Short mmCIF file of C-alpha atoms in Angstrom, two decimals:
data_model
loop_
_atom_site.label_atom_id
_atom_site.label_comp_id
_atom_site.label_asym_id
_atom_site.label_seq_id
_atom_site.Cartn_x
_atom_site.Cartn_y
_atom_site.Cartn_z
CA MET A 1064 216.27 159.13 193.81
CA SER A 1065 212.99 159.30 195.89
CA SER A 1066 209.87 161.63 195.12
CA ALA A 1067 209.15 161.82 198.77
CA PRO A 1068 209.90 164.81 201.30
CA ALA A 1069 213.22 164.85 202.24
CA GLN A 1070 214.14 164.08 206.19
CA ILE A 1071 217.34 166.17 205.88
CA ALA A 1072 219.04 168.70 203.80
CA VAL A 1073 222.82 169.03 203.07
CA THR A 1074 224.46 172.18 201.27
CA GLY A 1075 227.70 172.73 200.68
CA LEU A 1076 228.89 169.17 199.15
CA ALA A 1077 232.75 169.40 199.18
CA VAL A 1078 234.41 166.69 200.76
CA MET A 1079 232.85 167.05 204.32
CA GLY A 1080 229.49 167.89 203.35
CA ARG A 1081 229.60 165.05 200.74
CA ASN A 1082 230.62 162.07 203.05
CA LEU A 1083 228.23 163.65 205.78
CA ALA A 1084 225.21 163.47 203.14
CA ARG A 1085 226.34 159.76 202.36
CA ASN A 1086 226.45 159.20 205.98
CA LEU A 1087 223.47 159.97 206.23
CA ALA A 1088 221.85 158.05 203.11
CA ARG A 1089 223.67 155.21 204.25
CA ASN A 1090 221.98 155.23 207.51
CA GLY A 1091 218.22 154.99 205.92
CA PHE A 1092 217.44 158.96 205.59
CA ARG A 1093 215.94 160.53 202.73
CA VAL A 1094 218.50 163.65 201.77
CA ALA A 1095 218.03 166.43 200.00
CA VAL A 1096 221.51 167.77 198.38
CA HIS A 1097 222.59 171.14 197.25
CA ASN A 1098 225.94 172.90 196.07
CA ARG A 1099 226.06 176.50 194.54
CA SER A 1100 227.78 174.75 191.64
CA GLN A 1101 225.57 172.29 190.39
CA GLY A 1102 228.16 169.96 189.26
CA ARG A 1103 228.93 168.71 192.82
CA THR A 1104 225.09 167.61 193.28
CA ASP A 1105 225.33 165.92 189.87
CA ALA A 1106 228.43 164.29 190.66
CA LEU A 1107 227.20 163.29 194.17
CA VAL A 1108 224.18 161.54 192.82
CA GLU A 1109 225.61 159.84 189.94
CA GLU A 1110 228.43 158.39 191.76
CA PHE A 1111 226.88 156.96 194.95
CA GLY A 1112 223.28 157.15 194.20
CA HIS A 1113 223.29 153.49 195.19
CA GLU A 1114 224.05 154.38 198.57
CA GLY A 1115 220.72 155.45 199.59
CA GLU A 1116 218.03 158.56 198.61
CA PHE A 1117 219.44 161.45 197.74
CA VAL A 1118 216.96 164.28 196.35
CA PRO A 1119 218.75 167.09 194.34
CA ALA A 1120 218.36 170.19 194.52
CA ALA A 1121 219.10 173.13 191.96
CA ASP A 1122 218.72 175.83 194.41
CA LEU A 1123 217.98 176.91 197.85
CA PRO A 1124 214.26 177.27 197.27
CA ALA A 1125 214.23 173.99 195.88
CA LEU A 1126 216.13 172.29 198.71
CA VAL A 1127 213.86 174.04 201.46
CA GLU A 1128 210.83 172.89 199.15
CA SER A 1129 212.03 169.24 199.42
CA LEU A 1130 211.90 168.84 202.88
CA GLU A 1131 209.34 167.77 205.33
CA THR A 1132 208.66 169.84 208.05
CA PRO A 1133 209.78 171.30 210.22
CA ARG A 1134 212.47 171.50 208.07
CA LYS A 1135 216.11 169.96 208.94
CA ILE A 1136 219.09 171.97 206.95
CA ILE A 1137 222.42 171.28 207.34
CA ILE A 1138 225.24 173.96 205.82
CA MET A 1139 228.72 172.85 205.49
CA VAL A 1140 230.31 175.66 203.71
CA LYS A 1141 233.62 177.75 204.51
CA ALA A 1142 233.31 179.67 208.30
CA GLY A 1143 233.13 183.02 208.50
CA GLU A 1144 231.37 185.24 205.78
CA PRO A 1145 230.27 182.23 203.42
CA THR A 1146 228.15 180.64 206.33
CA ASP A 1147 226.41 183.85 207.07
CA ALA A 1148 225.82 184.28 203.06
CA VAL A 1149 223.98 180.95 203.07
CA ILE A 1150 221.90 181.89 206.17
CA ASP A 1151 220.78 184.88 204.95
CA GLU A 1152 219.48 183.35 201.83
CA LEU A 1153 217.76 180.59 203.49
CA VAL A 1154 216.24 182.56 206.34
CA PRO A 1155 213.52 184.40 204.36
CA LEU A 1156 212.47 180.83 202.98
CA LEU A 1157 212.11 179.04 206.04
CA ASP A 1158 209.03 178.69 208.48
CA GLU A 1159 208.56 179.11 211.89
CA GLY A 1160 210.26 175.85 214.09
CA ASP A 1161 212.38 174.88 211.39
CA ILE A 1162 216.31 174.52 211.90
CA VAL A 1163 219.22 175.04 210.55
CA VAL A 1164 222.80 173.38 211.68
CA ASP A 1165 226.17 174.79 210.80
CA ALA A 1166 228.33 171.51 211.15
CA GLY A 1167 231.26 173.30 210.14
CA ASN A 1168 234.37 175.03 212.64
CA ALA A 1169 232.68 178.06 213.16
CA HIS A 1170 233.91 180.60 215.59
CA PHE A 1171 231.29 179.87 219.02
CA ALA A 1172 230.89 183.63 219.15
CA ASP A 1173 229.49 183.53 215.65
CA THR A 1174 227.53 180.80 216.97
CA ARG A 1175 225.94 182.63 219.30
CA ARG A 1176 225.57 185.80 217.32
CA ARG A 1177 223.32 183.41 214.77
CA GLU A 1178 221.47 181.61 217.16
CA ASP A 1179 220.17 185.14 218.72
CA ALA A 1180 219.35 186.24 215.36
CA LEU A 1181 217.50 183.33 214.21
CA LYS A 1182 215.50 183.03 217.21
CA ALA A 1183 214.05 185.96 217.19
CA LYS A 1184 212.45 185.18 213.73
CA GLY A 1185 211.13 181.57 215.17
CA LEU A 1186 213.78 179.67 214.02
CA HIS A 1187 216.20 176.96 215.81
CA PHE A 1188 219.97 177.37 215.03
CA VAL A 1189 222.49 174.61 215.90
CA GLY A 1190 226.22 175.03 216.09
CA ALA A 1191 227.45 171.38 216.09
CA GLY A 1192 230.74 170.46 216.23
CA VAL A 1193 231.99 167.51 213.89
CA SER A 1194 235.19 165.74 214.29
CA GLY A 1195 236.82 162.98 212.41
CA GLY A 1196 237.61 164.27 208.88
CA GLU A 1197 236.30 163.20 205.77
CA GLU A 1198 236.43 159.61 207.15
CA GLY A 1199 234.55 160.17 209.93
CA ALA A 1200 232.27 162.48 208.30
CA LEU A 1201 231.51 159.28 205.96
CA ASN A 1202 231.65 156.25 208.55
CA GLY A 1203 230.94 157.83 211.78
CA PRO A 1204 232.17 160.80 213.34
CA SER A 1205 232.21 162.52 216.76
CA ILE A 1206 229.74 165.24 217.05
CA MET A 1207 228.97 167.96 219.44
CA PRO A 1208 225.71 169.81 218.77
CA GLY A 1209 224.21 172.86 220.68
CA GLY A 1210 221.53 174.74 220.45
CA SER A 1211 217.73 174.25 221.68
CA THR A 1212 216.67 171.31 223.42
CA PHE A 1213 213.62 171.19 220.84
CA ALA A 1214 216.25 171.05 217.94
CA TYR A 1215 218.22 168.53 219.37
CA ALA A 1216 215.19 166.35 220.05
CA ALA A 1217 214.61 166.46 216.19
CA LEU A 1218 218.17 165.78 215.27
CA GLU A 1219 219.01 163.14 217.95
CA PRO A 1220 217.93 160.00 216.00
CA MET A 1221 219.75 161.30 212.93
CA LEU A 1222 222.83 162.57 214.71
CA THR A 1223 223.12 159.71 217.03
CA LYS A 1224 222.70 157.06 214.35
CA ILE A 1225 225.42 158.09 211.90
CA SER A 1226 227.96 159.06 214.75
CA ALA A 1227 230.45 156.87 215.68
CA HIS A 1228 229.69 154.32 218.64
CA VAL A 1229 232.20 152.78 221.39
CA ASN A 1230 230.35 149.76 223.34
CA GLY A 1231 227.13 150.83 221.55
CA GLU A 1232 226.95 154.26 223.06
CA ALA A 1233 227.01 157.03 220.33
CA CYS A 1234 229.63 159.61 220.47
CA CYS A 1235 227.03 162.31 220.14
CA VAL A 1236 225.43 164.27 222.88
CA HIS A 1237 223.54 167.37 223.26
CA VAL A 1238 226.41 169.77 224.68
CA GLY A 1239 224.11 172.75 225.87
CA PRO A 1240 222.72 176.15 224.29
CA ASP A 1241 224.00 178.52 221.75
CA GLY A 1242 227.47 178.14 221.21
CA ALA A 1243 228.07 175.43 223.31
CA GLY A 1244 228.80 172.86 220.67
CA HIS A 1245 231.31 174.67 218.79
CA PHE A 1246 233.08 175.71 221.96
CA VAL A 1247 233.75 172.26 222.92
CA LYS A 1248 234.73 171.23 219.34
CA MET A 1249 237.20 174.34 219.62
CA LEU A 1250 238.65 173.05 222.83
CA HIS A 1251 238.65 169.70 221.20
CA ASN A 1252 240.80 171.19 218.48
CA GLY A 1253 243.09 173.00 220.52
CA ILE A 1254 243.78 169.80 222.57
CA GLU A 1255 244.61 168.46 219.07
CA TYR A 1256 247.17 171.24 218.22
CA ALA A 1257 249.20 170.35 221.67
CA ASP A 1258 248.82 166.23 221.08
CA MET A 1259 250.63 166.67 218.06
CA GLN A 1260 253.05 169.07 219.01
CA LEU A 1261 254.14 166.57 222.01
CA ILE A 1262 254.10 163.85 219.52
CA ALA A 1263 256.40 165.69 217.07
CA GLU A 1264 258.75 166.68 220.14
CA SER A 1265 258.78 162.97 220.93
CA TYR A 1266 259.98 161.78 217.31
CA ASP A 1267 262.15 164.97 217.42
CA LEU A 1268 263.75 164.08 220.50
CA LEU A 1269 264.64 160.27 219.57
CA ARG A 1270 265.53 161.13 216.21
CA ASN A 1271 267.93 163.60 217.35
CA VAL A 1272 269.45 162.31 220.44
CA LEU A 1273 269.25 158.75 219.57
CA GLY A 1274 269.65 158.92 216.00
CA LEU A 1275 266.80 156.54 215.40
CA SER A 1276 265.49 156.24 211.47
CA ALA A 1277 262.23 156.73 210.63
CA SER A 1278 261.28 153.00 210.31
CA GLU A 1279 262.79 152.52 213.97
CA LEU A 1280 260.71 155.27 215.20
CA ALA A 1281 257.59 153.67 213.58
CA ASP A 1282 258.08 150.62 215.61
CA VAL A 1283 258.51 152.73 218.87
CA PHE A 1284 255.29 154.19 218.07
CA ARG A 1285 253.67 151.24 217.14
CA GLU A 1286 254.73 149.78 220.21
CA TRP A 1287 253.59 152.79 222.44
CA ASN A 1288 249.92 152.41 220.67
CA SER A 1289 249.54 149.29 222.61
CA GLY A 1290 249.49 150.65 226.12
CA ASP A 1291 248.44 153.91 227.83
CA LEU A 1292 249.39 156.01 224.55
CA GLU A 1293 247.06 153.98 222.55
CA SER A 1294 245.25 156.73 220.62
CA PHE A 1295 244.12 157.68 216.66
CA LEU A 1296 247.28 159.94 216.55
CA ILE A 1297 250.09 157.66 217.78
CA GLU A 1298 248.28 155.02 215.35
CA ILE A 1299 248.89 157.27 212.11
CA THR A 1300 252.12 158.76 213.61
CA ALA A 1301 253.62 155.25 213.02
CA GLU A 1302 252.07 154.90 209.74
CA VAL A 1303 253.35 158.33 208.54
CA LEU A 1304 256.76 157.33 209.89
CA SER A 1305 256.69 153.88 207.87
CA GLN A 1306 255.98 155.63 204.83
CA VAL A 1307 258.36 155.54 201.89
CA ASP A 1308 258.87 158.23 199.42
CA ASP A 1309 258.05 157.00 195.93
CA SER A 1310 260.27 159.40 194.22
CA THR A 1311 263.57 159.37 196.36
CA GLY A 1312 263.24 155.65 198.04
CA GLY A 1313 263.96 157.90 201.71
CA PRO A 1314 261.58 158.29 204.17
CA PHE A 1315 258.44 160.29 203.54
CA VAL A 1316 258.72 162.50 206.48
CA ASP A 1317 262.19 163.46 205.42
CA VAL A 1318 260.45 165.12 202.17
CA VAL A 1319 258.03 167.02 203.96
CA LEU A 1320 258.41 170.63 204.41
CA ASP A 1321 258.77 171.78 208.03
CA GLN A 1322 256.07 174.09 207.98
CA ALA A 1323 253.09 173.38 209.72
CA GLU A 1324 249.88 175.26 208.64
CA GLN A 1325 246.60 175.75 210.77
CA LYS A 1326 243.71 176.88 209.87
CA GLY A 1327 242.74 178.92 213.21
CA THR A 1328 241.32 176.51 215.90
CA GLY A 1329 243.84 176.36 218.13
CA ARG A 1330 244.69 179.83 217.46
CA TRP A 1331 240.83 180.61 218.64
CA THR A 1332 241.57 178.44 221.65
CA VAL A 1333 244.61 180.33 223.26
CA GLN A 1334 242.77 183.69 222.44
CA VAL A 1335 239.47 182.64 224.30
CA ALA A 1336 241.09 180.70 227.07
CA LEU A 1337 243.00 184.15 227.66
CA ASP A 1338 240.04 185.64 227.92
CA LEU A 1339 238.55 183.22 230.40
CA GLY A 1340 241.48 183.53 232.54
CA ILE A 1341 242.60 180.04 232.23
CA PRO A 1342 246.37 178.84 231.41
CA VAL A 1343 246.41 176.33 228.20
CA SER A 1344 250.17 176.75 228.20
CA GLY A 1345 250.56 173.19 226.06
CA MET A 1346 247.82 174.31 223.47
CA ALA A 1347 249.56 177.65 222.89
CA GLU A 1348 253.22 176.66 222.61
CA ALA A 1349 251.96 173.91 220.18
CA VAL A 1350 250.11 176.75 218.33
CA PHE A 1351 253.73 179.09 218.77
CA ALA A 1352 255.46 176.23 217.33
CA ARG A 1353 253.52 176.18 214.04
CA SER A 1354 253.84 179.73 213.97
CA LEU A 1355 257.68 179.57 214.25
CA SER A 1356 257.69 176.63 211.82
CA GLY A 1357 256.45 178.64 209.07
CA ASP A 1358 258.32 182.23 210.02
CA VAL A 1359 261.14 181.41 207.05
CA VAL A 1360 262.67 185.06 207.22
CA ARG A 1361 263.92 184.60 210.78
CA ARG A 1362 264.44 180.27 210.64
CA GLU A 1363 266.95 181.12 207.75
CA ALA A 1364 268.46 184.19 209.40
CA ALA A 1365 269.54 182.57 212.55
CA ALA A 1366 270.02 179.07 211.19
CA GLY A 1367 274.09 178.43 211.40
CA VAL A 1368 274.14 182.11 212.77
CA LEU A 1369 273.16 181.56 216.38
CA PRO A 1370 275.04 179.23 218.98
CA GLY A 1371 273.60 176.12 220.17
CA PRO A 1372 274.98 173.94 223.18
CA ALA A 1373 279.23 173.66 222.73
CA ASN A 1374 278.46 169.76 222.90
CA PRO A 1375 275.08 169.16 221.79
CA LYS A 1376 276.01 165.16 222.06
CA VAL A 1377 274.04 163.86 225.21
CA GLU A 1378 274.92 160.54 226.24
CA VAL A 1379 271.91 158.10 227.22
CA ASP A 1380 270.91 154.66 227.46
CA ARG A 1381 268.88 153.73 224.07
CA ASP A 1382 265.98 151.98 226.04
CA ALA A 1383 266.16 154.09 228.97
CA PHE A 1384 265.73 157.09 227.03
CA ILE A 1385 262.49 155.49 224.91
CA GLU A 1386 260.76 155.14 228.26
CA ASP A 1387 261.52 158.20 229.80
CA VAL A 1388 260.05 160.16 226.43
CA ARG A 1389 257.11 157.71 226.61
CA HIS A 1390 256.51 159.07 230.02
CA ALA A 1391 257.08 162.59 229.25
CA LEU A 1392 254.43 162.13 226.38
CA TYR A 1393 251.83 160.99 228.52
CA SER A 1394 252.52 163.19 231.32
CA SER A 1395 252.41 166.15 229.05
CA LYS A 1396 249.39 164.95 227.42
CA LEU A 1397 247.32 164.52 230.49
CA VAL A 1398 248.24 168.10 231.23
CA ALA A 1399 246.77 169.15 227.65
CA TYR A 1400 243.51 167.68 228.35
CA ALA A 1401 243.52 168.60 232.26
CA GLN A 1402 243.72 172.10 230.86
CA GLY A 1403 241.29 171.82 227.92
CA PHE A 1404 238.33 170.40 230.28
CA ASP A 1405 239.32 173.53 232.83
CA ALA A 1406 238.55 176.01 229.60
CA ILE A 1407 235.24 173.76 228.97
CA ARG A 1408 234.27 174.31 232.57
CA ALA A 1409 235.30 177.88 232.76
CA ALA A 1410 233.11 178.73 229.59
CA SER A 1411 230.07 176.69 230.90
CA ASP A 1412 230.10 178.66 233.91
CA GLN A 1413 230.19 182.25 232.18
CA TYR A 1414 227.72 181.45 229.60
CA GLY A 1415 225.63 179.27 231.77
CA TRP A 1416 225.96 176.08 229.43
CA ASP A 1417 225.89 173.28 232.33
CA ILE A 1418 228.04 171.23 230.19
CA ASP A 1419 228.67 167.55 231.56
CA LEU A 1420 232.47 167.30 231.43
CA GLY A 1421 232.40 163.26 231.69
CA ALA A 1422 230.03 163.13 228.53
CA MET A 1423 232.49 165.45 226.73
CA ALA A 1424 235.24 162.64 227.34
CA LYS A 1425 232.86 159.84 226.53
CA ILE A 1426 231.84 161.46 222.99
CA TRP A 1427 235.66 161.90 222.33
CA ARG A 1428 236.37 157.96 222.67
CA GLY A 1429 235.08 157.43 219.28
CA GLY A 1430 235.34 159.33 215.63
CA CYS A 1431 237.47 162.18 216.72
CA ILE A 1432 240.76 163.12 215.83
CA ILE A 1433 241.90 162.96 219.91
CA ARG A 1434 240.15 159.71 220.55
CA ALA A 1435 242.50 157.47 222.91
CA ARG A 1436 242.18 154.80 225.38
CA PHE A 1437 242.63 157.37 228.49
CA LEU A 1438 239.32 159.18 227.79
CA ASP A 1439 237.63 156.18 229.68
CA ARG A 1440 239.37 157.24 232.82
CA ILE A 1441 238.61 161.01 232.14
CA LYS A 1442 234.82 159.92 232.07
CA GLU A 1443 235.63 157.67 235.22
CA ALA A 1444 237.23 160.97 236.95
CA TYR A 1445 234.18 163.01 236.64
CA ASP A 1446 231.82 160.51 237.26
CA ARG A 1447 233.70 160.11 240.91
CA ASP A 1448 233.57 164.12 241.28
CA ALA A 1449 231.65 166.59 238.74
CA ASN A 1450 232.92 169.35 240.25
CA LEU A 1451 236.69 168.00 240.31
CA PRO A 1452 239.19 171.27 240.05
CA SER A 1453 241.51 169.72 237.79
CA LEU A 1454 242.01 166.28 236.16
CA LEU A 1455 245.55 165.96 237.59
CA VAL A 1456 244.04 165.75 241.12
CA ASP A 1457 242.32 162.68 240.25
CA ASP A 1458 243.83 159.73 242.43
CA TYR A 1459 244.53 157.97 238.84
CA PHE A 1460 246.06 160.83 236.93
CA LYS A 1461 247.75 162.13 239.90
CA GLU A 1462 249.29 158.61 240.29
CA ALA A 1463 250.18 158.58 236.48
CA VAL A 1464 252.07 161.74 236.77
CA ALA A 1465 253.58 161.04 239.88
CA ASN A 1466 254.95 157.70 238.10
CA GLY A 1467 256.29 159.61 235.05
CA GLN A 1468 257.56 163.13 236.60
CA GLU A 1469 261.09 162.23 237.40
CA ALA A 1470 261.28 160.86 233.37
CA TRP A 1471 259.63 164.12 232.39
CA ARG A 1472 262.17 165.93 233.94
CA ARG A 1473 265.00 164.42 232.44
CA VAL A 1474 263.59 164.56 229.10
CA VAL A 1475 263.42 168.65 229.33
CA GLY A 1476 266.67 168.35 230.64
CA VAL A 1477 268.28 166.41 228.17
CA ALA A 1478 266.32 168.40 225.07
CA ALA A 1479 267.85 171.47 226.57
CA ALA A 1480 271.47 169.87 226.99
CA ALA A 1481 271.15 168.92 223.03
CA GLY A 1482 269.38 171.92 221.99
CA VAL A 1483 266.30 170.14 220.63
CA PRO A 1484 263.46 172.32 221.32
CA ALA A 1485 260.80 170.85 223.36
CA PRO A 1486 258.31 173.79 224.01
CA GLY A 1487 255.18 171.52 224.66
CA PHE A 1488 257.15 169.46 227.06
CA SER A 1489 258.80 172.00 228.88
CA ALA A 1490 255.67 174.44 229.10
CA SER A 1491 253.40 171.26 230.08
CA LEU A 1492 256.00 170.36 232.97
CA SER A 1493 255.97 174.07 233.99
CA TYR A 1494 252.27 174.11 234.52
CA TYR A 1495 252.53 170.83 236.60
CA ASP A 1496 255.26 172.65 238.90
CA GLY A 1497 253.43 175.41 238.91
CA LEU A 1498 250.10 174.12 239.71
CA ARG A 1499 251.47 172.16 242.78
CA ALA A 1500 253.52 174.99 244.30
CA GLU A 1501 252.74 176.03 248.00
CA ARG A 1502 253.86 179.49 246.87
CA LEU A 1503 254.60 181.22 243.60
CA PRO A 1504 256.45 184.29 242.87
CA ALA A 1505 253.45 186.32 241.74
CA SER A 1506 254.16 187.89 245.33
CA LEU A 1507 257.07 189.96 244.05
CA ILE A 1508 255.10 190.73 240.97
CA GLN A 1509 252.33 192.25 242.84
CA GLY A 1510 255.20 194.15 245.10
CA LEU A 1511 256.19 195.66 241.81
CA ARG A 1512 252.74 196.52 240.28
CA ASP A 1513 252.29 198.17 243.24
CA LEU A 1514 255.36 200.11 243.47
CA PHE A 1515 255.14 201.35 240.04
CA GLY A 1516 251.56 201.77 239.30
CA ALA A 1517 249.94 201.72 242.50
CA HIS A 1518 247.69 198.49 241.65
CA THR A 1519 247.70 197.68 245.06
CA TYR A 1520 248.17 193.99 246.98
CA HIS A 1521 246.56 191.64 249.23
CA ARG A 1522 248.16 190.30 252.51
CA VAL A 1523 248.56 186.33 253.78
CA ASP A 1524 247.57 187.61 257.30
CA ARG A 1525 244.48 190.00 256.71
CA GLU A 1526 241.72 190.91 254.37
CA GLY A 1527 241.82 193.60 252.03
CA ALA A 1528 243.58 195.31 249.43
CA PHE A 1529 246.71 197.47 250.64
CA HIS A 1530 249.37 199.98 249.04
CA LEU A 1531 252.82 200.95 250.18
CA ASP A 1532 253.73 204.60 249.73
CA TRP A 1533 257.07 203.98 247.89
CA SER A 1534 258.02 207.47 247.01
CA GLY A 1535 257.19 208.70 250.64
CA ASP A 1536 257.49 207.26 254.37
CA ARG A 1537 256.65 203.69 252.82
CA LYS A 1538 253.88 202.78 255.17
CA GLU A 1539 251.30 200.56 254.59
CA HIS A 1540 248.09 202.20 254.05
CA ASP A 1541 244.51 200.66 253.26
CA ALA A 1542 243.69 200.95 249.46
#
């Protein structure tokens, strides 16, 4: 423990907060630590005090008193009302220029509200997305801080030092004002949802169509992790599939209940994307798939009752189908990332954040859950054209999807024929086909809307809005 003023504080010492405090201390910073229950503070200092300089505080006034100015305090408590409660208790104790950092998974709208409220009191509020789970928090996460440039300048030496590094570059960058950091973290999590759903569909198809065992599938994913699909999620998929259950001696994956939980960030992503008018169909299907997995009442009512294909046995070549699924997985992942970056751009434009999309790809290369080899390719794409309308039209990604699209179509067809659900693959392919279509059937939808609701329509051959007198002479009129 140190008698000198602490340089930064962490309040909320559950796993993530504890590990973030340890990371700061390991990197040479004096860290004031506090938890509502004193036992966690004492346990941290007792167990890990040898890792660096900790300054334990019994309450928030003592925490604030222990800090050098301008004070820097990281809040690591549950999102929502608990975060507001800590902020409300902290604010009267702080002085103008002090910095409060929320490093939890907050909704970006809450961050904008809090930043505005604290700014009126002369305080700086930073919503910082932190990705990498408990291991990342301890050993180097990807950090996505928003807030004022003043606040980031004060925090930058600490945040960049404790973040993950790739090729000597910190996986931390100032994302933009107010809620920009938490918005980008939310989209990171939305992409993560889609990524895991696509991996799960690949596993399901290979197991049901080819009859591969869990250990054989682990080998497939290990091989995939040595190529374009190399990523943290592919790596740990092989690890999970190779795990043997102690009590049964069978594959671990077979004894896990098939009901996926969710904490809400994926759902937030889809809701916000709808408000922005950006299709994130891959993420939406991933959220819906988790909801369906947990819908036990309807699943039990339908299992063994609703008929499937008359002949679900589909004959395919083993090696060829594995390769097709690999292509389908890669192409669908690219769609998920493309949709995610589209949503970030749309929010950046709407809220005036001026987010550097290439920089977001760069800080996701290490520490975070969706870290993957092709993030370098995304950075390069935005370096070539910062105004790229879609990642899918960049030469590299266009060629990558073109090379895999026939395999992708075969996989979706096999899934339908075999009765194996593949909503992520199907939705991603439909988005790709919709994006490349020269003409969509929305023209008919516009005609229907005009007929039943006089909602008007536009023409391809002249400007203006029009309406047909459907119940009268069916003549066209200017709207």
